């Protein structure tokens, strides 16, 4: 599960950086790379970023209930 957590965290970071670019420069990097907001590839990236954010709720809720160090040690060991 560690690899999945790293991948999803990276996708959440990509999504956050993309929104930063949208906010400060009105530029959607994902859309620019994958052929526009309505392209199938861009849609897949948007969905993966959203699903990654949902997945990252798991370690967040664990860190809030048992402490950050313990939550990181137990990721994927439910």
GROMACS .gro file of N, CA, C and O in nm:
model
  312
    1UNK      N    1   0.081  -0.121   0.000
    1UNK     CA    2   0.000   0.000   0.000
    1UNK      C    3   0.085   0.127   0.000
    1UNK      O    4   0.036   0.232  -0.035
    2UNK      N    5   0.211   0.115   0.040
    2UNK     CA    6   0.297   0.233   0.043
    2UNK      C    7   0.310   0.294  -0.096
    2UNK      O    8   0.303   0.416  -0.111
    3UNK      N    9   0.326   0.210  -0.198
    3UNK     CA   10   0.339   0.262  -0.335
    3UNK      C   11   0.212   0.336  -0.377
    3UNK      O   12   0.218   0.443  -0.437
    4UNK      N   13   0.096   0.280  -0.343
    4UNK     CA   14  -0.031   0.345  -0.376
    4UNK      C   15  -0.043   0.479  -0.305
    4UNK      O   16  -0.089   0.577  -0.364
    5UNK      N   17   0.000   0.485  -0.181
    5UNK     CA   18  -0.005   0.612  -0.108
    5UNK      C   19   0.086   0.716  -0.171
    5UNK      O   20   0.050   0.833  -0.180
    6UNK      N   21   0.204   0.676  -0.216
    6UNK     CA   22   0.297   0.770  -0.280
    6UNK      C   23   0.239   0.818  -0.413
    6UNK      O   24   0.241   0.938  -0.443
    7UNK      N   25   0.186   0.725  -0.492
    7UNK     CA   26   0.128   0.762  -0.622
    7UNK      C   27   0.010   0.857  -0.604
    7UNK      O   28   0.001   0.959  -0.672
    8UNK      N   29  -0.079   0.825  -0.509
    8UNK     CA   30  -0.195   0.911  -0.489
    8UNK      C   31  -0.154   1.047  -0.434
    8UNK      O   32  -0.211   1.149  -0.473
    9UNK      N   33  -0.055   1.050  -0.348
    9UNK     CA   34  -0.007   1.178  -0.297
    9UNK      C   35   0.052   1.262  -0.409
    9UNK      O   36   0.026   1.382  -0.419
   10UNK      N   37   0.129   1.199  -0.497
   10UNK     CA   38   0.185   1.272  -0.612
   10UNK      C   39   0.074   1.327  -0.702
   10UNK      O   40   0.083   1.440  -0.751
   11UNK      N   41  -0.031   1.248  -0.725
   11UNK     CA   42  -0.142   1.296  -0.807
   11UNK      C   43  -0.215   1.412  -0.740
   11UNK      O   44  -0.257   1.506  -0.808
   12UNK      N   45  -0.230   1.407  -0.609
   12UNK     CA   46  -0.293   1.518  -0.537
   12UNK      C   47  -0.206   1.644  -0.550
   12UNK      O   48  -0.258   1.754  -0.571
   13UNK      N   49  -0.075   1.627  -0.543
   13UNK     CA   50   0.016   1.741  -0.561
   13UNK      C   51   0.004   1.796  -0.702
   13UNK      O   52  -0.003   1.919  -0.722
   14UNK      N   53   0.000   1.708  -0.803
   14UNK     CA   54  -0.017   1.753  -0.941
   14UNK      C   55  -0.148   1.832  -0.955
   14UNK      O   56  -0.151   1.939  -1.016
   15UNK      N   57  -0.254   1.781  -0.895
   15UNK     CA   58  -0.383   1.851  -0.900
   15UNK      C   59  -0.377   1.987  -0.833
   15UNK      O   60  -0.429   2.086  -0.886
   16UNK      N   61  -0.309   1.992  -0.719
   16UNK     CA   62  -0.296   2.120  -0.649
   16UNK      C   63  -0.215   2.221  -0.728
   16UNK      O   64  -0.251   2.339  -0.736
   17UNK      N   65  -0.107   2.175  -0.789
   17UNK     CA   66  -0.025   2.265  -0.872
   17UNK      C   67  -0.103   2.311  -0.995
   17UNK      O   68  -0.092   2.426  -1.037
   18UNK      N   69  -0.182   2.221  -1.051
   18UNK     CA   70  -0.265   2.258  -1.166
   18UNK      C   71  -0.364   2.368  -1.127
   18UNK      O   72  -0.381   2.466  -1.199
   19UNK      N   73  -0.428   2.353  -1.010
   19UNK     CA   74  -0.522   2.456  -0.965
   19UNK      C   75  -0.450   2.587  -0.934
   19UNK      O   76  -0.505   2.695  -0.956
   20UNK      N   77  -0.327   2.579  -0.885
   20UNK     CA   78  -0.248   2.701  -0.864
   20UNK      C   79  -0.228   2.774  -0.996
   20UNK      O   80  -0.248   2.896  -1.004
   21UNK      N   81  -0.192   2.700  -1.101
   21UNK     CA   82  -0.174   2.762  -1.232
   21UNK      C   83  -0.304   2.819  -1.287
   21UNK      O   84  -0.305   2.926  -1.348
   22UNK      N   85  -0.415   2.748  -1.264
   22UNK     CA   86  -0.545   2.800  -1.307
   22UNK      C   87  -0.575   2.931  -1.234
   22UNK      O   88  -0.619   3.028  -1.295
   23UNK      N   89  -0.546   2.932  -1.104
   23UNK     CA   90  -0.577   3.050  -1.024
   23UNK      C   91  -0.493   3.171  -1.055
   23UNK      O   92  -0.544   3.283  -1.060
   24UNK      N   93  -0.363   3.150  -1.076
   24UNK     CA   94  -0.275   3.267  -1.095
   24UNK      C   95  -0.252   3.303  -1.241
   24UNK      O   96  -0.217   3.416  -1.271
   25UNK      N   97  -0.271   3.207  -1.330
   25UNK     CA   98  -0.238   3.235  -1.471
   25UNK      C   99  -0.349   3.194  -1.567
   25UNK      O  100  -0.330   3.202  -1.688
   26UNK      N  101  -0.462   3.147  -1.513
   26UNK     CA  102  -0.573   3.099  -1.597
   26UNK      C  103  -0.523   2.997  -1.700
   26UNK      O  104  -0.558   3.003  -1.817
   27UNK      N  105  -0.433   2.907  -1.654
   27UNK     CA  106  -0.372   2.807  -1.741
   27UNK      C  107  -0.391   2.669  -1.681
   27UNK      O  108  -0.344   2.641  -1.570
   28UNK      N  109  -0.460   2.581  -1.752
   28UNK     CA  110  -0.484   2.444  -1.708
   28UNK      C  111  -0.379   2.355  -1.774
   28UNK      O  112  -0.390   2.319  -1.891
   29UNK      N  113  -0.275   2.321  -1.699
   29UNK     CA  114  -0.164   2.242  -1.752
   29UNK      C  115  -0.209   2.103  -1.796
   29UNK      O  116  -0.167   2.053  -1.900
   30UNK      N  117  -0.296   2.039  -1.718
   30UNK     CA  118  -0.347   1.906  -1.755
   30UNK      C  119  -0.417   1.913  -1.890
   30UNK      O  120  -0.392   1.830  -1.978
   31UNK      N  121  -0.502   2.012  -1.908
   31UNK     CA  122  -0.573   2.027  -2.036
   31UNK      C  123  -0.474   2.055  -2.149
   31UNK      O  124  -0.488   2.001  -2.259
   32UNK      N  125  -0.373   2.137  -2.122
   32UNK     CA  126  -0.274   2.170  -2.225
   32UNK      C  127  -0.195   2.047  -2.268
   32UNK      O  128  -0.167   2.028  -2.386
   33UNK      N  129  -0.161   1.963  -2.173
   33UNK     CA  130  -0.081   1.844  -2.205
   33UNK      C  131  -0.165   1.737  -2.275
   33UNK      O  132  -0.118   1.672  -2.368
   34UNK      N  133  -0.291   1.722  -2.231
   34UNK     CA  134  -0.372   1.610  -2.278
   34UNK      C  135  -0.481   1.646  -2.378
   34UNK      O  136  -0.573   1.570  -2.400
   35UNK      N  137  -0.472   1.763  -2.440
   35UNK     CA  138  -0.561   1.794  -2.551
   35UNK      C  139  -0.690   1.864  -2.516
   35UNK      O  140  -0.789   1.848  -2.586
   36UNK      N  141  -0.694   1.940  -2.410
   36UNK     CA  142  -0.813   2.016  -2.373
   36UNK      C  143  -0.889   1.952  -2.259
   36UNK      O  144  -0.877   1.832  -2.234
   37UNK      N  145  -0.969   2.034  -2.191
   37UNK     CA  146  -1.044   1.986  -2.075
   37UNK      C  147  -1.141   1.874  -2.109
   37UNK      O  148  -1.172   1.792  -2.023
   38UNK      N  149  -1.191   1.870  -2.229
   38UNK     CA  150  -1.291   1.771  -2.266
   38UNK      C  151  -1.231   1.644  -2.326
   38UNK      O  152  -1.305   1.552  -2.361
   39UNK      N  153  -1.098   1.637  -2.336
   39UNK     CA  154  -1.036   1.517  -2.393
   39UNK      C  155  -1.046   1.401  -2.294
   39UNK      O  156  -1.052   1.421  -2.172
   40UNK      N  157  -1.048   1.281  -2.348
   40UNK     CA  158  -1.060   1.162  -2.263
   40UNK      C  159  -0.942   1.151  -2.167
   40UNK      O  160  -0.960   1.118  -2.049
   41UNK      N  161  -0.821   1.180  -2.214
   41UNK     CA  162  -0.703   1.168  -2.128
   41UNK      C  163  -0.706   1.269  -2.013
   41UNK      O  164  -0.674   1.236  -1.900
   42UNK      N  165  -0.746   1.393  -2.043
   42UNK     CA  166  -0.756   1.494  -1.937
   42UNK      C  167  -0.863   1.452  -1.836
   42UNK      O  168  -0.841   1.465  -1.715
   43UNK      N  169  -0.973   1.400  -1.882
   43UNK     CA  170  -1.079   1.354  -1.792
   43UNK      C  171  -1.028   1.243  -1.702
   43UNK      O  172  -1.056   1.242  -1.582
   44UNK      N  173  -0.951   1.151  -1.758
   44UNK     CA  174  -0.895   1.042  -1.678
   44UNK      C  175  -0.803   1.099  -1.570
   44UNK      O  176  -0.808   1.057  -1.454
   45UNK      N  177  -0.719   1.195  -1.606
   45UNK     CA  178  -0.628   1.256  -1.508
   45UNK      C  179  -0.709   1.326  -1.399
   45UNK      O  180  -0.680   1.310  -1.280
   46UNK      N  181  -0.811   1.403  -1.437
   46UNK     CA  182  -0.894   1.471  -1.337
   46UNK      C  183  -0.958   1.370  -1.242
   46UNK      O  184  -0.961   1.391  -1.120
   47UNK      N  185  -1.010   1.261  -1.296
   47UNK     CA  186  -1.074   1.158  -1.212
   47UNK      C  187  -0.971   1.092  -1.121
   47UNK      O  188  -0.997   1.071  -1.001
   48UNK      N  189  -0.854   1.061  -1.174
   48UNK     CA  190  -0.749   1.000  -1.091
   48UNK      C  191  -0.704   1.093  -0.979
   48UNK      O  192  -0.679   1.048  -0.866
   49UNK      N  193  -0.695   1.222  -1.007
   49UNK     CA  194  -0.659   1.318  -0.903
   49UNK      C  195  -0.767   1.321  -0.795
   49UNK      O  196  -0.736   1.319  -0.675
   50UNK      N  197  -0.893   1.323  -0.836
   50UNK     CA  198  -1.002   1.324  -0.739
   50UNK      C  199  -1.007   1.197  -0.655
   50UNK      O  200  -1.024   1.202  -0.533
   51UNK      N  201  -0.989   1.082  -0.720
   51UNK     CA  202  -0.986   0.955  -0.646
   51UNK      C  203  -0.866   0.950  -0.552
   51UNK      O  204  -0.876   0.897  -0.440
   52UNK      N  205  -0.755   1.008  -0.595
   52UNK     CA  206  -0.636   1.013  -0.510
   52UNK      C  207  -0.662   1.097  -0.386
   52UNK      O  208  -0.617   1.062  -0.276
   53UNK      N  209  -0.733   1.206  -0.402
   53UNK     CA  210  -0.768   1.290  -0.286
   53UNK      C  211  -0.855   1.211  -0.189
   53UNK      O  212  -0.833   1.217  -0.067
   54UNK      N  213  -0.951   1.136  -0.242
   54UNK     CA  214  -1.033   1.051  -0.155
   54UNK      C  215  -0.948   0.948  -0.082
   54UNK      O  216  -0.965   0.925   0.038
   55UNK      N  217  -0.856   0.885  -0.153
   55UNK     CA  218  -0.768   0.784  -0.093
   55UNK      C  219  -0.684   0.845   0.019
   55UNK      O  220  -0.662   0.783   0.122
   56UNK      N  221  -0.637   0.968  -0.002
   56UNK     CA  222  -0.553   1.033   0.098
   56UNK      C  223  -0.630   1.070   0.225
   56UNK      O  224  -0.569   1.103   0.327
   57UNK      N  225  -0.762   1.060   0.221
   57UNK     CA  226  -0.840   1.080   0.343
   57UNK      C  227  -0.813   0.969   0.445
   57UNK      O  228  -0.825   0.991   0.566
   58UNK      N  229  -0.774   0.852   0.398
   58UNK     CA  230  -0.748   0.740   0.489
   58UNK      C  231  -0.632   0.772   0.584
   58UNK      O  232  -0.650   0.767   0.706
   59UNK      N  233  -0.512   0.806   0.532
   59UNK     CA  234  -0.405   0.839   0.627
   59UNK      C  235  -0.434   0.966   0.708
   59UNK      O  236  -0.391   0.977   0.823
   60UNK      N  237  -0.509   1.058   0.650
   60UNK     CA  238  -0.544   1.179   0.725
   60UNK      C  239  -0.630   1.144   0.846
   60UNK      O  240  -0.601   1.188   0.957
   61UNK      N  241  -0.733   1.065   0.826
   61UNK     CA  242  -0.819   1.029   0.939
   61UNK      C  243  -0.744   0.944   1.040
   61UNK      O  244  -0.765   0.959   1.160
   62UNK      N  245  -0.653   0.859   0.995
   62UNK     CA  246  -0.571   0.781   1.088
   62UNK      C  247  -0.481   0.871   1.170
   62UNK      O  248  -0.463   0.850   1.290
   63UNK      N  249  -0.422   0.970   1.105
   63UNK     CA  250  -0.331   1.058   1.179
   63UNK      C  251  -0.405   1.140   1.283
   63UNK      O  252  -0.350   1.171   1.387
   64UNK      N  253  -0.531   1.171   1.254
   64UNK     CA  254  -0.610   1.248   1.349
   64UNK      C  255  -0.653   1.162   1.469
   64UNK      O  256  -0.671   1.214   1.578
   65UNK      N  257  -0.667   1.032   1.448
   65UNK     CA  258  -0.716   0.948   1.556
   65UNK      C  259  -0.606   0.881   1.636
   65UNK      O  260  -0.624   0.855   1.754
   66UNK      N  261  -0.490   0.852   1.576
   66UNK     CA  262  -0.386   0.781   1.650
   66UNK      C  263  -0.252   0.853   1.652
   66UNK      O  264  -0.157   0.803   1.709
   67UNK      N  265  -0.241   0.966   1.590
   67UNK     CA  266  -0.115   1.038   1.584
   67UNK      C  267  -0.046   1.011   1.452
   67UNK      O  268  -0.053   0.901   1.398
   68UNK      N  269   0.020   1.111   1.398
   68UNK     CA  270   0.076   1.103   1.263
   68UNK      C  271   0.177   0.990   1.248
   68UNK      O  272   0.175   0.916   1.151
   69UNK      N  273   0.267   0.971   1.342
   69UNK     CA  274   0.370   0.868   1.329
   69UNK      C  275   0.307   0.730   1.323
   69UNK      O  276   0.341   0.649   1.238
   70UNK      N  277   0.213   0.703   1.411
   70UNK     CA  278   0.147   0.572   1.412
   70UNK      C  279   0.066   0.550   1.284
   70UNK      O  280   0.062   0.440   1.232
   71UNK      N  281   0.002   0.654   1.234
   71UNK     CA  282  -0.079   0.641   1.112
   71UNK      C  283   0.010   0.604   0.994
   71UNK      O  284  -0.026   0.518   0.915
   72UNK      N  285   0.126   0.667   0.981
   72UNK     CA  286   0.216   0.636   0.871
   72UNK      C  287   0.271   0.495   0.883
   72UNK      O  288   0.289   0.426   0.785
   73UNK      N  289   0.296   0.450   1.004
   73UNK     CA  290   0.349   0.315   1.025
   73UNK      C  291   0.244   0.209   0.992
   73UNK      O  292   0.278   0.098   0.952
   74UNK      N  293   0.117   0.242   1.005
   74UNK     CA  294   0.011   0.143   0.986
   74UNK      C  295  -0.059   0.154   0.851
   74UNK      O  296  -0.157   0.084   0.830
   75UNK      N  297  -0.015   0.239   0.761
   75UNK     CA  298  -0.081   0.253   0.632
   75UNK      C  299  -0.077   0.119   0.560
   75UNK      O  300   0.027   0.057   0.544
   76UNK      N  301  -0.195   0.074   0.520
   76UNK     CA  302  -0.205  -0.051   0.446
   76UNK      C  303  -0.212  -0.173   0.534
   76UNK      O  304  -0.219  -0.285   0.485
   77UNK      N  305  -0.211  -0.158   0.666
   77UNK     CA  306  -0.216  -0.272   0.757
   77UNK      C  307  -0.347  -0.275   0.833
   77UNK      O  308  -0.350  -0.284   0.954
   78UNK      N  309  -0.461  -0.268   0.765
   78UNK     CA  310  -0.588  -0.269   0.837
   78UNK      C  311  -0.637  -0.408   0.859
   78UNK      O  312  -0.618  -0.503   0.811
   0.00000   0.00000   0.00000
